[in-house]
């Protein structure tokens, strides 16, 4: 298995797809990395030689990925919470941040439904 940016890259996948296993690299960025390294995106990782893998490593190393990117994102969220702005409150409460509706949907952010006990109806 090839190791790039501290991540084991799957050998059986095409270079373009395998690079997306690294946090912070999607399809478009993977294509750009392959083009800059002079590696065809359709070639499998196991078929690449050491020189090509080194070129891929160099190109990935120029980007903010994995731990550094995770830290950067979490610090941005923490900054919003410290500022006590609207987006920070939404992060703190675990609700959708970007204006989505919450009356229905939003289950991913809100978590499982919590049932609220009903009041008993008054008898005559």
mmCIF file of C-alpha atoms in Angstrom:
data_model
loop_
_atom_site.group_PDB
_atom_site.id
_atom_site.type_symbol
_atom_site.label_atom_id
_atom_site.label_comp_id
_atom_site.label_asym_id
_atom_site.label_seq_id
_atom_site.Cartn_x
_atom_site.Cartn_y
_atom_site.Cartn_z
ATOM 1 C CA UNK A 1 0.000 0.000 0.000
ATOM 2 C CA UNK A 2 1.205 3.456 -0.872
ATOM 3 C CA UNK A 3 1.307 5.978 1.956
ATOM 4 C CA UNK A 4 0.617 9.645 1.215
ATOM 5 C CA UNK A 5 0.096 12.324 3.886
ATOM 6 C CA UNK A 6 0.054 9.656 6.601
ATOM 7 C CA UNK A 7 -2.819 7.752 4.965
ATOM 8 C CA UNK A 8 -2.666 4.311 3.369
ATOM 9 C CA UNK A 9 -3.939 4.767 -0.174
ATOM 10 C CA UNK A 10 -5.901 1.788 -1.627
ATOM 11 C CA UNK A 11 -3.761 -0.016 -4.244
ATOM 12 C CA UNK A 12 -6.592 -1.371 -6.383
ATOM 13 C CA UNK A 13 -8.147 2.035 -7.148
ATOM 14 C CA UNK A 14 -7.346 4.535 -9.863
ATOM 15 C CA UNK A 15 -4.989 7.298 -8.722
ATOM 16 C CA UNK A 16 -7.708 9.932 -9.075
ATOM 17 C CA UNK A 17 -10.126 8.029 -6.833
ATOM 18 C CA UNK A 18 -7.521 6.774 -4.363
ATOM 19 C CA UNK A 19 -6.362 10.307 -3.540
ATOM 20 C CA UNK A 20 -9.866 11.132 -2.317
ATOM 21 C CA UNK A 21 -9.179 8.853 0.679
ATOM 22 C CA UNK A 22 -7.175 11.786 2.076
ATOM 23 C CA UNK A 23 -9.271 14.256 4.087
ATOM 24 C CA UNK A 24 -9.440 17.544 2.198
ATOM 25 C CA UNK A 25 -9.001 16.091 -1.298
ATOM 26 C CA UNK A 26 -12.053 15.618 -3.489
ATOM 27 C CA UNK A 27 -12.375 14.571 -7.116
ATOM 28 C CA UNK A 28 -11.522 17.962 -8.639
ATOM 29 C CA UNK A 29 -8.468 18.481 -6.462
ATOM 30 C CA UNK A 30 -7.334 14.887 -7.070
ATOM 31 C CA UNK A 31 -7.513 15.469 -10.825
ATOM 32 C CA UNK A 32 -5.464 18.659 -10.455
ATOM 33 C CA UNK A 33 -2.843 16.844 -8.340
ATOM 34 C CA UNK A 34 -2.536 14.036 -10.904
ATOM 35 C CA UNK A 35 -2.178 16.565 -13.734
ATOM 36 C CA UNK A 36 0.478 18.550 -11.840
ATOM 37 C CA UNK A 37 2.401 15.363 -11.026
ATOM 38 C CA UNK A 38 2.205 14.150 -14.609
ATOM 39 C CA UNK A 39 0.366 10.968 -13.622
ATOM 40 C CA UNK A 40 -2.634 9.671 -15.529
ATOM 41 C CA UNK A 41 -5.637 9.576 -13.215
ATOM 42 C CA UNK A 42 -6.824 6.314 -14.753
ATOM 43 C CA UNK A 43 -3.709 4.369 -13.716
ATOM 44 C CA UNK A 44 -3.998 2.226 -10.620
ATOM 45 C CA UNK A 45 -1.875 3.016 -7.572
ATOM 46 C CA UNK A 46 -0.237 -0.433 -7.651
ATOM 47 C CA UNK A 47 0.975 0.240 -11.219
ATOM 48 C CA UNK A 48 2.722 3.524 -10.344
ATOM 49 C CA UNK A 49 6.476 3.532 -9.825
ATOM 50 C CA UNK A 50 8.271 5.170 -6.909
ATOM 51 C CA UNK A 51 9.116 8.359 -8.837
ATOM 52 C CA UNK A 52 5.446 8.947 -9.697
ATOM 53 C CA UNK A 53 4.377 8.300 -6.101
ATOM 54 C CA UNK A 54 7.007 10.778 -4.893
ATOM 55 C CA UNK A 55 5.649 13.425 -7.279
ATOM 56 C CA UNK A 56 2.137 12.804 -5.953
ATOM 57 C CA UNK A 57 3.413 13.112 -2.358
ATOM 58 C CA UNK A 58 5.126 16.421 -3.155
ATOM 59 C CA UNK A 59 1.946 17.860 -4.696
ATOM 60 C CA UNK A 60 -0.224 16.715 -1.780
ATOM 61 C CA UNK A 61 2.299 18.108 0.693
ATOM 62 C CA UNK A 62 1.776 21.632 -0.707
ATOM 63 C CA UNK A 63 -1.898 21.523 0.349
ATOM 64 C CA UNK A 64 -3.510 21.741 3.774
ATOM 65 C CA UNK A 65 -4.895 18.245 4.355
ATOM 66 C CA UNK A 66 -5.674 15.736 7.115
ATOM 67 C CA UNK A 67 -4.785 16.838 10.663
ATOM 68 C CA UNK A 68 -3.913 20.435 9.813
ATOM 69 C CA UNK A 69 -7.167 20.921 7.898
ATOM 70 C CA UNK A 70 -9.255 19.275 10.637
ATOM 71 C CA UNK A 71 -7.600 21.550 13.203
ATOM 72 C CA UNK A 72 -8.219 24.616 11.034
ATOM 73 C CA UNK A 73 -11.920 23.763 10.602
ATOM 74 C CA UNK A 74 -12.444 23.070 14.300
ATOM 75 C CA UNK A 75 -10.683 26.320 15.233
ATOM 76 C CA UNK A 76 -12.967 28.247 12.853
ATOM 77 C CA UNK A 77 -16.041 26.711 14.477
ATOM 78 C CA UNK A 78 -14.640 27.396 17.952
ATOM 79 C CA UNK A 79 -14.023 31.028 16.964
ATOM 80 C CA UNK A 80 -17.663 31.395 15.897
ATOM 81 C CA UNK A 81 -18.818 29.950 19.223
ATOM 82 C CA UNK A 82 -16.502 32.263 21.185
ATOM 83 C CA UNK A 83 -17.820 35.296 19.284
ATOM 84 C CA UNK A 84 -21.337 34.262 20.300
ATOM 85 C CA UNK A 85 -22.650 35.024 16.847
ATOM 86 C CA UNK A 86 -25.761 33.369 15.410
ATOM 87 C CA UNK A 87 -23.776 30.690 13.585
ATOM 88 C CA UNK A 88 -21.849 29.976 16.773
ATOM 89 C CA UNK A 89 -25.060 29.445 18.749
ATOM 90 C CA UNK A 90 -26.359 27.084 16.073
ATOM 91 C CA UNK A 91 -23.123 25.064 16.249
ATOM 92 C CA UNK A 92 -23.306 24.982 20.048
ATOM 93 C CA UNK A 93 -26.935 23.806 20.051
ATOM 94 C CA UNK A 94 -26.313 21.231 17.325
ATOM 95 C CA UNK A 95 -28.825 22.737 14.923
ATOM 96 C CA UNK A 96 -28.484 23.481 11.186
ATOM 97 C CA UNK A 97 -26.222 26.473 10.645
ATOM 98 C CA UNK A 98 -27.053 27.609 7.133
ATOM 99 C CA UNK A 99 -30.724 28.550 7.337
ATOM 100 C CA UNK A 100 -32.351 25.168 6.739
ATOM 101 C CA UNK A 101 -35.779 24.490 8.174
ATOM 102 C CA UNK A 102 -36.002 22.590 11.456
ATOM 103 C CA UNK A 103 -39.719 21.967 11.908
ATOM 104 C CA UNK A 104 -39.333 18.862 9.762
ATOM 105 C CA UNK A 105 -36.131 17.269 8.510
ATOM 106 C CA UNK A 106 -32.796 18.346 10.104
ATOM 107 C CA UNK A 107 -32.504 14.897 11.698
ATOM 108 C CA UNK A 108 -28.807 14.630 10.887
ATOM 109 C CA UNK A 109 -27.972 17.672 13.006
ATOM 110 C CA UNK A 110 -30.638 17.264 15.700
ATOM 111 C CA UNK A 111 -30.158 13.534 16.284
ATOM 112 C CA UNK A 112 -32.826 10.997 17.173
ATOM 113 C CA UNK A 113 -36.306 12.227 17.998
ATOM 114 C CA UNK A 114 -36.949 12.897 21.675
ATOM 115 C CA UNK A 115 -40.569 12.228 22.520
ATOM 116 C CA UNK A 116 -42.298 14.864 24.600
ATOM 117 C CA UNK A 117 -44.951 13.648 27.048
ATOM 118 C CA UNK A 118 -48.494 14.800 26.205
ATOM 119 C CA UNK A 119 -50.644 16.646 28.686
ATOM 120 C CA UNK A 120 -53.679 14.716 29.817
ATOM 121 C CA UNK A 121 -56.936 16.013 28.434
ATOM 122 C CA UNK A 122 -59.202 17.525 31.061
ATOM 123 C CA UNK A 123 -62.226 15.329 31.833
ATOM 124 C CA UNK A 124 -65.704 16.817 32.199
#
